CSV table of C-alpha atoms in Angstrom, one decimal:
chain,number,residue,atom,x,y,z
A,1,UNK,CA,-9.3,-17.0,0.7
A,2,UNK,CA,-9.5,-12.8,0.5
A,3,UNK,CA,-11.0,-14.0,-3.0
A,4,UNK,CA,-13.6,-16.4,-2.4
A,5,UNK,CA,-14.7,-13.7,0.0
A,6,UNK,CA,-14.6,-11.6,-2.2
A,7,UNK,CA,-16.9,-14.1,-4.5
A,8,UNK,CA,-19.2,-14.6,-1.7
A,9,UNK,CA,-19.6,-10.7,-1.2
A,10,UNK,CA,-20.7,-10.2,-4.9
A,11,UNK,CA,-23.4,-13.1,-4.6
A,12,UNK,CA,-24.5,-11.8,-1.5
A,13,UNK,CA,-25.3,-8.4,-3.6
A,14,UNK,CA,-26.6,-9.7,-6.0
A,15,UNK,CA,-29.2,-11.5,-4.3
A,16,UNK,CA,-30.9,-8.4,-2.4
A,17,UNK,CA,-30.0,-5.6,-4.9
A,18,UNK,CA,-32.7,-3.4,-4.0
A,19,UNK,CA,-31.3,-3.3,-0.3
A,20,UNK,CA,-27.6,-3.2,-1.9
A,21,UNK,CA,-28.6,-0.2,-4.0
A,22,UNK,CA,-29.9,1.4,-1.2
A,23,UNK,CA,-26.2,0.9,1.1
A,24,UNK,CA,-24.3,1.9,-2.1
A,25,UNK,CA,-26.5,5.1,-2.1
A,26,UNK,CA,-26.4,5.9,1.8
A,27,UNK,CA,-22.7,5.8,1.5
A,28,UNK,CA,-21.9,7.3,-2.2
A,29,UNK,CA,-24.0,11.0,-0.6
A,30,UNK,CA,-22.7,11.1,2.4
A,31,UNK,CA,-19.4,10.6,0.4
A,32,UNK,CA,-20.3,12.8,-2.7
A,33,UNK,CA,-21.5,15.6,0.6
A,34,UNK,CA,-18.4,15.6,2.2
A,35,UNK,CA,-15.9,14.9,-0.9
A,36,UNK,CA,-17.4,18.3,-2.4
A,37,UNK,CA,-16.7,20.4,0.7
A,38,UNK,CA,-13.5,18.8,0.9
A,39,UNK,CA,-12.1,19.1,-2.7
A,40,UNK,CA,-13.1,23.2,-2.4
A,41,UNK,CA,-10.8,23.5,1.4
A,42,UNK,CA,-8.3,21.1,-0.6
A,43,UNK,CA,-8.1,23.1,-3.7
A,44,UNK,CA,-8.6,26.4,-1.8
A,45,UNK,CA,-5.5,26.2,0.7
A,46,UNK,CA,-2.8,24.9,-1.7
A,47,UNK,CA,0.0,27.5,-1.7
A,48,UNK,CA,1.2,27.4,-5.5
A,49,UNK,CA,4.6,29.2,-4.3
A,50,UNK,CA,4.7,26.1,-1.8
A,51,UNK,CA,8.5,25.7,-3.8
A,52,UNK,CA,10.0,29.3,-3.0
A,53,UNK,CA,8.0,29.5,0.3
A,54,UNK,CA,11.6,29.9,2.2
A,55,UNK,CA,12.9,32.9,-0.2
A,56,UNK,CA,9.6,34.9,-1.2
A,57,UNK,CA,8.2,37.6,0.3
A,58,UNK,CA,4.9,39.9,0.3
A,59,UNK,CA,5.9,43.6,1.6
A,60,UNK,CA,4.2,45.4,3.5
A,61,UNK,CA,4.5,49.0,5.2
A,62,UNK,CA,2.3,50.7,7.3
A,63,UNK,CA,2.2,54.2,6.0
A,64,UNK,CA,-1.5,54.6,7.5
A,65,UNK,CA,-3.5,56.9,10.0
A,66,UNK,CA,-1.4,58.4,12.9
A,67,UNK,CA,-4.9,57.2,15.1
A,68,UNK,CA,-6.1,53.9,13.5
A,69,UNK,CA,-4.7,51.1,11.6
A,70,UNK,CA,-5.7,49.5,8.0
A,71,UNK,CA,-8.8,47.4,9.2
A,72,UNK,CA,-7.5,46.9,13.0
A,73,UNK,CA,-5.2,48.6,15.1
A,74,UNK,CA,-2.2,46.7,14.2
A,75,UNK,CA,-3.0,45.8,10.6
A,76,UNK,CA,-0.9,47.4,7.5
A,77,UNK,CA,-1.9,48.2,4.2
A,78,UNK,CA,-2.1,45.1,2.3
A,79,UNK,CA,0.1,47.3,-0.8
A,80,UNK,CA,2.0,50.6,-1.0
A,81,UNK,CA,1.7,54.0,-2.7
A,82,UNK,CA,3.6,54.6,-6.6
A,83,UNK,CA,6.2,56.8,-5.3
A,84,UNK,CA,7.3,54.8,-2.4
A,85,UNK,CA,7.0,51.3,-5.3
A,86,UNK,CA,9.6,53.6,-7.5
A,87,UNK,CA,11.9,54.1,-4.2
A,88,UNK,CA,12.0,50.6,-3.5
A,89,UNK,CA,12.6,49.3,-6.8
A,90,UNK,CA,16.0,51.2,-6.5
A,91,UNK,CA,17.6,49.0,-4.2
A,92,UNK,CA,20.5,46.2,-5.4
A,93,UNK,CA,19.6,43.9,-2.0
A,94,UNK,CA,16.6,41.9,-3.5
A,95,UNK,CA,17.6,39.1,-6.0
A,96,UNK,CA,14.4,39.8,-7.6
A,97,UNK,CA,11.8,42.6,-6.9
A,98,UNK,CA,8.1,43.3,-7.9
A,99,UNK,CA,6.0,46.0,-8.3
A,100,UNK,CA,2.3,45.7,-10.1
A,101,UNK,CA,-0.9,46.0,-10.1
A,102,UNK,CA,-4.2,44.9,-12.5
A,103,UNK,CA,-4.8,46.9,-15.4
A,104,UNK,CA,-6.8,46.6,-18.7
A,105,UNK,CA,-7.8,47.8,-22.0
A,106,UNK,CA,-8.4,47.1,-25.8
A,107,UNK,CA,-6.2,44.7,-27.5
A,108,UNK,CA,-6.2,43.9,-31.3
A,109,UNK,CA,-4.3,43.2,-34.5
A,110,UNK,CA,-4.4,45.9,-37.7
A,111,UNK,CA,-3.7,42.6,-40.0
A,112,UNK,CA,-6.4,40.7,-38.4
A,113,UNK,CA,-10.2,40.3,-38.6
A,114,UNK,CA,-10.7,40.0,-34.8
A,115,UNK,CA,-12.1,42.6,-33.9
A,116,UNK,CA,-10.7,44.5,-30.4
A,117,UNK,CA,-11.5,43.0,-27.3
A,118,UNK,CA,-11.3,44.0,-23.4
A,119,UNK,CA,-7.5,42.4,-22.1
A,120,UNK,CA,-6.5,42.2,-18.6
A,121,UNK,CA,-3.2,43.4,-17.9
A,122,UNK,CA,-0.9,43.4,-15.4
A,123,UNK,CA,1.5,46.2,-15.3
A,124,UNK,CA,4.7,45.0,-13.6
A,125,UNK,CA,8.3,45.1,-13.4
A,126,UNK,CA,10.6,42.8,-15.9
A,127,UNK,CA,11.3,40.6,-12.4
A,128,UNK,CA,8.0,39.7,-12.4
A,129,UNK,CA,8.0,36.3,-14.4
A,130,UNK,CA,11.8,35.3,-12.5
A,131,UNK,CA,10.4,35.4,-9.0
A,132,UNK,CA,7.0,33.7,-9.8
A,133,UNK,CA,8.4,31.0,-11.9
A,134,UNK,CA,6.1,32.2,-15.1
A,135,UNK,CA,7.5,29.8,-18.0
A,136,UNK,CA,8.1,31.3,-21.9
A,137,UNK,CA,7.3,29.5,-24.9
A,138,UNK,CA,8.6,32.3,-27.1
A,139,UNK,CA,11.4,35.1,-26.1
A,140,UNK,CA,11.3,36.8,-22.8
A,141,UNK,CA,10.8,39.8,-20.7
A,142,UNK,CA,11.5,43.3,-21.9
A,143,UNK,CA,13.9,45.6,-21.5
A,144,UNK,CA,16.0,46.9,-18.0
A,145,UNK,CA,15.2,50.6,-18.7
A,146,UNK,CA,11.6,49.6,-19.2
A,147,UNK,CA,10.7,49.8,-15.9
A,148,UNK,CA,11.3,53.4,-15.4
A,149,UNK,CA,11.0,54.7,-19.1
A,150,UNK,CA,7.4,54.5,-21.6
A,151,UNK,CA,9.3,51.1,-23.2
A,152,UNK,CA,6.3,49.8,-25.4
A,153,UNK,CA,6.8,46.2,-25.5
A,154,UNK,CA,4.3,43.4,-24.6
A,155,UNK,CA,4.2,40.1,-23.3
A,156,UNK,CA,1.4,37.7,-24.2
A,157,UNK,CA,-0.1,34.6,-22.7
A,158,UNK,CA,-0.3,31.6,-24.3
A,159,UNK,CA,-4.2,32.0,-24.5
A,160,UNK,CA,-3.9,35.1,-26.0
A,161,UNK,CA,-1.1,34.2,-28.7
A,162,UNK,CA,-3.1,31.4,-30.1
A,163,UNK,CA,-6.0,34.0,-30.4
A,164,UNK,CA,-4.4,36.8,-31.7
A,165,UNK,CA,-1.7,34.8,-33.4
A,166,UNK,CA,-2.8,30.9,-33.7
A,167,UNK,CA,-0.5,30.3,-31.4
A,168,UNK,CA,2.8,30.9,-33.7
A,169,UNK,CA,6.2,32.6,-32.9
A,170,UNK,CA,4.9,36.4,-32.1
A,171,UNK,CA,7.9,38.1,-31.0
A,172,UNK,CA,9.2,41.3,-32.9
A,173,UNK,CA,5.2,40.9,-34.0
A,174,UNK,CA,3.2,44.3,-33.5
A,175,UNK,CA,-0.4,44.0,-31.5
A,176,UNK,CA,-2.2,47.3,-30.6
A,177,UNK,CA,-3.3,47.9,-26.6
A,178,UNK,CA,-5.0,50.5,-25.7
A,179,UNK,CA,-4.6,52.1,-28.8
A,180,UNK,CA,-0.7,52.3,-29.1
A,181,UNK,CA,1.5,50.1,-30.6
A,182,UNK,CA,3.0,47.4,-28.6
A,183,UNK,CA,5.9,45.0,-30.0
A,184,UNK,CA,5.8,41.3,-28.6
A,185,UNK,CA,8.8,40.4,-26.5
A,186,UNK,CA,7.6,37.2,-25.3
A,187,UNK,CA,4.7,35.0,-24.9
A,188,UNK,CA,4.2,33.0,-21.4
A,189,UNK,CA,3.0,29.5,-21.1
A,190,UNK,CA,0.2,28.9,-19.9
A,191,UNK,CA,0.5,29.7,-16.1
A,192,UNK,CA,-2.6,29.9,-13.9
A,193,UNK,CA,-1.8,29.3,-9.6
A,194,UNK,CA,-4.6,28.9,-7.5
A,195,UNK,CA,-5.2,30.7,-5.6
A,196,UNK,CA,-3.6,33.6,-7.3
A,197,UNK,CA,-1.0,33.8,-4.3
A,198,UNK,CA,0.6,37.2,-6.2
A,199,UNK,CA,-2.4,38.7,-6.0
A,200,UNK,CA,-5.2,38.2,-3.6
A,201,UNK,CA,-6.3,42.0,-3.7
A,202,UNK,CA,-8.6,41.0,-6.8
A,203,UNK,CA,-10.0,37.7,-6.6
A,204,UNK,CA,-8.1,34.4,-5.1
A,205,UNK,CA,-9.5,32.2,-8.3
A,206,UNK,CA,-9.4,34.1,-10.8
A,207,UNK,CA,-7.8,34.1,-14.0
A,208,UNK,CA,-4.3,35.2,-14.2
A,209,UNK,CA,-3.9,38.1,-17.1
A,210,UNK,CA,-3.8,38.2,-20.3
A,211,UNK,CA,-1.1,40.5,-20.9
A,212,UNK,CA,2.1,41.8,-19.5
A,213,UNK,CA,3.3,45.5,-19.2
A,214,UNK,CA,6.2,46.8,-18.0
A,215,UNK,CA,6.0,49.6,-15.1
A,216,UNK,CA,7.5,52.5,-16.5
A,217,UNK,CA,4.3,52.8,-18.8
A,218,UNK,CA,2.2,54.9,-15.8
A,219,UNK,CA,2.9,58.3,-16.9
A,220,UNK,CA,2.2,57.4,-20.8
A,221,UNK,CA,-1.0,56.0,-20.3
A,222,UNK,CA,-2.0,57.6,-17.0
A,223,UNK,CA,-3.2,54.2,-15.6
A,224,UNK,CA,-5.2,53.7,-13.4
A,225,UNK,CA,-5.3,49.9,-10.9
A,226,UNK,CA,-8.0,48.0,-11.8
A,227,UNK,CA,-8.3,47.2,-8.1
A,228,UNK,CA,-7.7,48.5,-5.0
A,229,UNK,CA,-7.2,52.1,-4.3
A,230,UNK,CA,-7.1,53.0,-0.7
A,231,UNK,CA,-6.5,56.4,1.6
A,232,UNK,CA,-5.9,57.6,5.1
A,233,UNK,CA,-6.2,60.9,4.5
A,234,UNK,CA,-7.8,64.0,2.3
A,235,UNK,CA,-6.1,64.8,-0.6
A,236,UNK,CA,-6.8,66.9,-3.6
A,237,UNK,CA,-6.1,64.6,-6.9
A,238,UNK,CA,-6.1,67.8,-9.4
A,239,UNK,CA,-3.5,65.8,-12.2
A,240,UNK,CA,-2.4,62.4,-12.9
A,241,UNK,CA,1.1,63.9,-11.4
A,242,UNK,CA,-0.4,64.4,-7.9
A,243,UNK,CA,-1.9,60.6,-7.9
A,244,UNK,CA,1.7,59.3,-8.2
A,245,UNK,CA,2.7,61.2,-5.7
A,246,UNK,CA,-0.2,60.8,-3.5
A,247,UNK,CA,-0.4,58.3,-0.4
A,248,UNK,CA,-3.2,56.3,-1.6
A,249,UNK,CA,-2.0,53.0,-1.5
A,250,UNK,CA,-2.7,50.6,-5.0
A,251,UNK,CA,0.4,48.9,-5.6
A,252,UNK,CA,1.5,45.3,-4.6
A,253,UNK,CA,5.1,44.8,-3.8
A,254,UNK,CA,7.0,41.1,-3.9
A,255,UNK,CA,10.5,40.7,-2.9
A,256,UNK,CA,13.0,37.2,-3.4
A,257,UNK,CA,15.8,37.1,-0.6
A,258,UNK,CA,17.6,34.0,-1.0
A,259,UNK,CA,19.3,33.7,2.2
A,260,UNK,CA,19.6,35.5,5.9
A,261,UNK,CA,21.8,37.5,5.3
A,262,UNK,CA,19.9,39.1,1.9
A,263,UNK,CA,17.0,38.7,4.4
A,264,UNK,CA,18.7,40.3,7.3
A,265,UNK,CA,20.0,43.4,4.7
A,266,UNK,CA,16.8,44.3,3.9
A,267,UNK,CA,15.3,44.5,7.0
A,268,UNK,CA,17.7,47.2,7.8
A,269,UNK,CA,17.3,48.2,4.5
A,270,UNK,CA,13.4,48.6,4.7
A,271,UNK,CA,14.1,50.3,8.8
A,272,UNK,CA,16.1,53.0,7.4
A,273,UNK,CA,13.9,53.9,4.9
A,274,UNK,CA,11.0,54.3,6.6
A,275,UNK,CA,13.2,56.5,9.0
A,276,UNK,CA,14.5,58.9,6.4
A,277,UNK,CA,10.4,58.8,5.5
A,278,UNK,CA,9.6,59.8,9.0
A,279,UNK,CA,12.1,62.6,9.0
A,280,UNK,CA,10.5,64.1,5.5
A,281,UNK,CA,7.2,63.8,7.8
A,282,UNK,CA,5.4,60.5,6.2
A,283,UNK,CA,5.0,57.2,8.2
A,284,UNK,CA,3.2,58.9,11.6
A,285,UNK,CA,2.8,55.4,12.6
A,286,UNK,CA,5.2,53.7,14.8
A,287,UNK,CA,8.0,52.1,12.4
A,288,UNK,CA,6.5,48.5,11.3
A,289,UNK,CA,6.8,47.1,7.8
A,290,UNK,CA,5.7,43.3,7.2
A,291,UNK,CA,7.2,40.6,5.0
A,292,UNK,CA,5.1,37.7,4.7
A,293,UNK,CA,6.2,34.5,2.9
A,294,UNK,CA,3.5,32.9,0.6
A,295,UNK,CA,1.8,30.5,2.9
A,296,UNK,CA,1.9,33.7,5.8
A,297,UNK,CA,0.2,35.5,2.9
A,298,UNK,CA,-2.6,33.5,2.5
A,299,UNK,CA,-3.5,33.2,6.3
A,300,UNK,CA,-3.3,36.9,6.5
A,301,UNK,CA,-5.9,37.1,4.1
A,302,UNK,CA,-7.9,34.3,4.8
A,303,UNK,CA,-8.3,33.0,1.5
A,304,UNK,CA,-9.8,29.7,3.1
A,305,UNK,CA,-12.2,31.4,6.4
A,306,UNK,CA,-13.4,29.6,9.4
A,307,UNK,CA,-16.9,29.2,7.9
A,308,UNK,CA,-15.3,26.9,5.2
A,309,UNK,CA,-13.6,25.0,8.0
A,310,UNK,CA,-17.1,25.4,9.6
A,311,UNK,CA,-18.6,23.3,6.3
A,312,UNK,CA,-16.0,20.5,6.6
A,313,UNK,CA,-17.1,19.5,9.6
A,314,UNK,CA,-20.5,19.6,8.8
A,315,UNK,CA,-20.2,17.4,5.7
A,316,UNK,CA,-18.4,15.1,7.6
A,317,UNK,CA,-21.2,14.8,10.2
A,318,UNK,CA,-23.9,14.2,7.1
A,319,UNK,CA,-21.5,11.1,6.2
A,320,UNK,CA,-22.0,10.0,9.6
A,321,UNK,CA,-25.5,10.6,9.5
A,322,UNK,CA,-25.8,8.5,5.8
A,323,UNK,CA,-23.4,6.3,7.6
A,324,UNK,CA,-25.8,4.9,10.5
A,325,UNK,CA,-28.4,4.1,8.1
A,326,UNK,CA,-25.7,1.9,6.4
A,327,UNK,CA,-25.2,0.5,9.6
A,328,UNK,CA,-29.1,-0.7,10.4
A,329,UNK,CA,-29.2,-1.5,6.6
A,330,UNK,CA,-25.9,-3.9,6.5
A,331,UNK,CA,-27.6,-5.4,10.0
A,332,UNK,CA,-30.7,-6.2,8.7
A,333,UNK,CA,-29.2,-7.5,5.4
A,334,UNK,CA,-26.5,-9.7,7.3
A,335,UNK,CA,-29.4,-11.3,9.9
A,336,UNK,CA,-31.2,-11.9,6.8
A,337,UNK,CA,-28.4,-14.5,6.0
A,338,UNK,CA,-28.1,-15.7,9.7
A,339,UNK,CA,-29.0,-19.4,8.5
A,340,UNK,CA,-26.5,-19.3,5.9
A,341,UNK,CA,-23.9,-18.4,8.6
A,342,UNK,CA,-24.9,-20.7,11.0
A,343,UNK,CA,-24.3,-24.1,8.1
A,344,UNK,CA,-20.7,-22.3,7.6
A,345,UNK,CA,-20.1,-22.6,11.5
A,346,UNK,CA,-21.6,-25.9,11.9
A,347,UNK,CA,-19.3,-27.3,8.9
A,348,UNK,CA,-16.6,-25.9,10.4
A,349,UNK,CA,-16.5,-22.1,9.9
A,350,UNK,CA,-14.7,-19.9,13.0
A,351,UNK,CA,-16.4,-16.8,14.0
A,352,UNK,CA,-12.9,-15.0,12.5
A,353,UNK,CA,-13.6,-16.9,9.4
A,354,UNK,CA,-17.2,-15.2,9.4
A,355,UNK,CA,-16.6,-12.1,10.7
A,356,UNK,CA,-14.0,-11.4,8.0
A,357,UNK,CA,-16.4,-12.9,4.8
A,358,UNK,CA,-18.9,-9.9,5.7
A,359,UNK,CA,-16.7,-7.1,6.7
A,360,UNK,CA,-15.2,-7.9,3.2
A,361,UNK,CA,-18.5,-7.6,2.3
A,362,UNK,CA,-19.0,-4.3,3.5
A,363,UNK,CA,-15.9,-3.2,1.7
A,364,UNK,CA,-17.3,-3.9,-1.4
A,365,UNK,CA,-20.3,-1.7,-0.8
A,366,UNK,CA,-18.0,0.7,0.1
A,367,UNK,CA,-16.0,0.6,-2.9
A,368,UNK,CA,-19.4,1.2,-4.8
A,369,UNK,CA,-20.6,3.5,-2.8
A,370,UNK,CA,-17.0,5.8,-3.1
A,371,UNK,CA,-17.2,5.1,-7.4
A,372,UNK,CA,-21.0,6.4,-7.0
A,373,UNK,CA,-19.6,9.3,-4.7
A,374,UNK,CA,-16.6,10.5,-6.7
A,375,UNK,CA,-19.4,10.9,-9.5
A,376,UNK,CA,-21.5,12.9,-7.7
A,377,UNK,CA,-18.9,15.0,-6.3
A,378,UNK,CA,-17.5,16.0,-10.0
A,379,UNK,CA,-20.8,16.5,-10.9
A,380,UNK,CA,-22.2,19.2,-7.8
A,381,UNK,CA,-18.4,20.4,-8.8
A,382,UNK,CA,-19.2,21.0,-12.4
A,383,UNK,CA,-22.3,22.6,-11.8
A,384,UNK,CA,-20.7,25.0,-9.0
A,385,UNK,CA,-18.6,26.0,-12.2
A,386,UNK,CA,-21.3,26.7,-14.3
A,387,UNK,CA,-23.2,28.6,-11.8
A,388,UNK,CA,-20.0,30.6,-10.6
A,389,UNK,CA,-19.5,31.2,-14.7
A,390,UNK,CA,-15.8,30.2,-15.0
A,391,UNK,CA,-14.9,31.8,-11.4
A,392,UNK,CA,-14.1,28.8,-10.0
A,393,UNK,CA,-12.5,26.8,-12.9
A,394,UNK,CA,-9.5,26.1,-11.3
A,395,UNK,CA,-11.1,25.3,-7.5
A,396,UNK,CA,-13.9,23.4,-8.1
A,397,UNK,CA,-12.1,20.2,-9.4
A,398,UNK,CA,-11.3,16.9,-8.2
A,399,UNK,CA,-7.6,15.5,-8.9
A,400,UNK,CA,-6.0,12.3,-8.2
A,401,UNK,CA,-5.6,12.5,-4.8
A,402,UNK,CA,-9.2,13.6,-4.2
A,403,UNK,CA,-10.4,10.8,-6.2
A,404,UNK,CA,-8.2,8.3,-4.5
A,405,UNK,CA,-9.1,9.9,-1.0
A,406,UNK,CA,-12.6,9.4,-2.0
A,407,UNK,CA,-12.8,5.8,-2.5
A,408,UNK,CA,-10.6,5.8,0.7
A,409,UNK,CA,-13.1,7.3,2.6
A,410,UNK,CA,-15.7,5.5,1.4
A,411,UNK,CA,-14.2,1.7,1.9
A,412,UNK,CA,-13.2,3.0,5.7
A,413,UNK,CA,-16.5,4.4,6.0
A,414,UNK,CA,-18.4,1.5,5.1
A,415,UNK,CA,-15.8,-1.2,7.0
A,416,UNK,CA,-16.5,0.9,10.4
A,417,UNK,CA,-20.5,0.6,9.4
A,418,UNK,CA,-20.0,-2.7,8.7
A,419,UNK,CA,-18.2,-4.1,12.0
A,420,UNK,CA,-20.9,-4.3,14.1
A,421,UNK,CA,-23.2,-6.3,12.0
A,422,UNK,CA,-20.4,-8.7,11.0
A,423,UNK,CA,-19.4,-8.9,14.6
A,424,UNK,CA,-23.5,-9.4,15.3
A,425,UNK,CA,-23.3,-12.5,12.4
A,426,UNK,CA,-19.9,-13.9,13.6
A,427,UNK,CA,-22.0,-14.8,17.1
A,428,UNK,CA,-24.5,-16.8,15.9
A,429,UNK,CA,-25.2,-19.8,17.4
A,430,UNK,CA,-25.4,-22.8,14.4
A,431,UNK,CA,-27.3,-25.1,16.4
A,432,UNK,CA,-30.5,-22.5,15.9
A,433,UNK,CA,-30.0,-23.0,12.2
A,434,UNK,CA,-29.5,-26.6,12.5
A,435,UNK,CA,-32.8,-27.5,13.3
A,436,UNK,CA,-34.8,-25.8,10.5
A,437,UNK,CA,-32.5,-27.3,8.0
């Protein structure tokens, strides 16, 4: 039976396809409207950590102003200073421990014809690709020492292997960055989380970098973040030395505890530290020190705000907007047929029976009107992306689930349209019709 209504549905369209085409439309932008905000909020909030949420942790410490905090009177500093970094890094409690930042600078091949071109780095400790989960193709991190000693070896992404070495085996190869020498250690695959849950300091969406370097490189090159760099108080930077040893804050600190009692330990651990801090007369603040698991990370920095919550509901009034002409369109398209309904009820047709034929109906122009939709959703998607120039590659998408929630959306959308006018049909009186046959 669910096919022959299904039969009589497509008929149905056929025969008034300029009033079709307009139902399929009403529902397919008020679809494509709210599927767009949605797929952004979707895309926006996912935690790519989601799988170590119980054992990973952001750190923070609030070595700030004795008389105000970060941005509010309770906040912290969302990252530490270098010398506190090189402290922490010390300690055996951690099963895996992180310090970095964003860096840059020329990288190039002496046996190549590509010329040298502007890398992002991220200058980091050898943890850094254990804890996140960052897969190899080719060999591995570099050396233990090399996070306290000028160790110059290099890890490459898979990106910039194929460009700098079509995409072959690189290790024990030599690239130059920022004018030194660097041997290849390793070369990543391609790994790009979104939002970039290790670091929100420097955009949520953006690409993750090009090349690894280890920590104990600072003092070589005298680098410089890329990002943020943020003080409490005046100091006189005369050397390189006294930035290291300054309290401007620039470095972002990760930690893996894999269970309470690791968890527990470095609590204490992090207490007595700022303690013996407080008695060398740093940390004026009360003692408070944050860690923050991945999905506490990304509500403490808001990656998705309340004005994107704000545009959800918005969309999803438009769709009920576009969805109330639907409704006055399906009723005037379904009293059109009244006569036809009334010779199926006269020959024997229930109102169930009739009621059911047109909500199927009004499936069908949903299911349309959600293909139609999911089009113009990828489309307002892909030109976001070419207006945001690459920014938001790996946000404005649509995946499976999107896709499927679409249609979903659309076929519910359109059956609630569509239940008052086949309710309206299912009453008809068949004697009316009778006559005029």
């Amino acid at each position: 039976m669910f096919g022959y209504y299904i039969a009589l549905a497509l008929r149905s369209l056929r025969t008034t396809p300029i009033l079709s085409a307009l139902m399929v439309a009403a529902i397919a932008v008020g679809v494509g409207a709210a599927m767009t905000t949605l797929t952004l909020n979707y895309m926006m909030s996912r935690n790519a950590l989601a799988h170590k949420d119980d054992v990973l942790y952001a750190m923070q410490l609030d070595n700030w102003a004795p008389d105000r905090g970060w941005q509010s009177p309770n906040e912290m500093p969302w990252e530490i200073n270098y010398k506190d970094a090189i402290s922490l890094l010390h300690s055996d409690i951690p099963t895996y421990q992180v310090a970095m930042h964003r860096w840059g600078g020329p990288l190039s091949r002496e046996d190549s014809e590509l010329r040298p071109y502007s890398a992002e780095a991220r200058v980091t400790s050898r943890d850094f690709f254990a804890l996140f989960d960052v897969p190899f193709i080719y060999g591995g991190s570099w050396s233990s020492d090399a996070d306290s000693n000028p160790v110059y070896q290099i890890v490459l992404s898979q990106q910039t292997n194929e460009k700098l070495f079509n995409g072959e085996n690189s290790v024990g190869r030599t690239v130059n960055f920022n004018g030194a020498p660097f041997t290849v250690v390793g070369v990543t695959e391609y790994w790009q989380p979104s939002p970039k849950v290790h670091d929100l300091n420097n955009g949520n969406f953006k690409k993750s970098a090009e090349v690894f370097l280890p920590f104990g490189l600072h003092r070589s090159f005298e680098i410089y973040s890329w990002g943020n760099t943020n003080g409490w108080k005046g100091e006189v930077i005369d050397s390189y030395e006294t930035h290291l040893g300054s309290e401007y804050v620039w470095i972002q600190y990760w930690v893996q505890l894999d269970s309470a009692q690791q968890l527990e330990d470095y609590r204490d651990y992090l207490t007595g530290f700022i303690r013996q801090q407080k008695a060398q007369g740093r940390f004026p603040r009360p003692l408070k020190f944050g860690l923050s698991r991945p999905s506490q990370w990304l509500q403490l920095n808001e990656v998705v705000e309340d004005d994107d919550y704000m545009l959800n509901w918005l969309s999803l009034a438009f769709l009920l907007v576009c969805l109330v002409n639907a409704v006055a369109l399906l009723l005037a398209k379904f009293l059109r047929k009244a006569s036809e309904a009334g010779v199926r009820r006269a020959l024997g047709a229930n109102r169930r029976a009739i009621f059911t034929q047109h909500l199927v109906e009004s499936g069908c122009i949903g299911l349309a009107g959600g293909l139609v939709g999911i089009f113009l959703t990828t489309a307002t998607l892909a030109l976001m992306r070419q207006l945001q120039m690459g920014a938001l590659d790996s946000v404005a998408a649509m995946d499976w689930l999107m896709m499927s929630a679409a249609i979903g959306l659309a076929i519910l959308s359109s059956l609630l349209a569509g239940l008052y006018p086949a309710w309206r049909i299912s009453r008809t009186n068949p004697s009316i019709y009778l006559k005029t046959q």
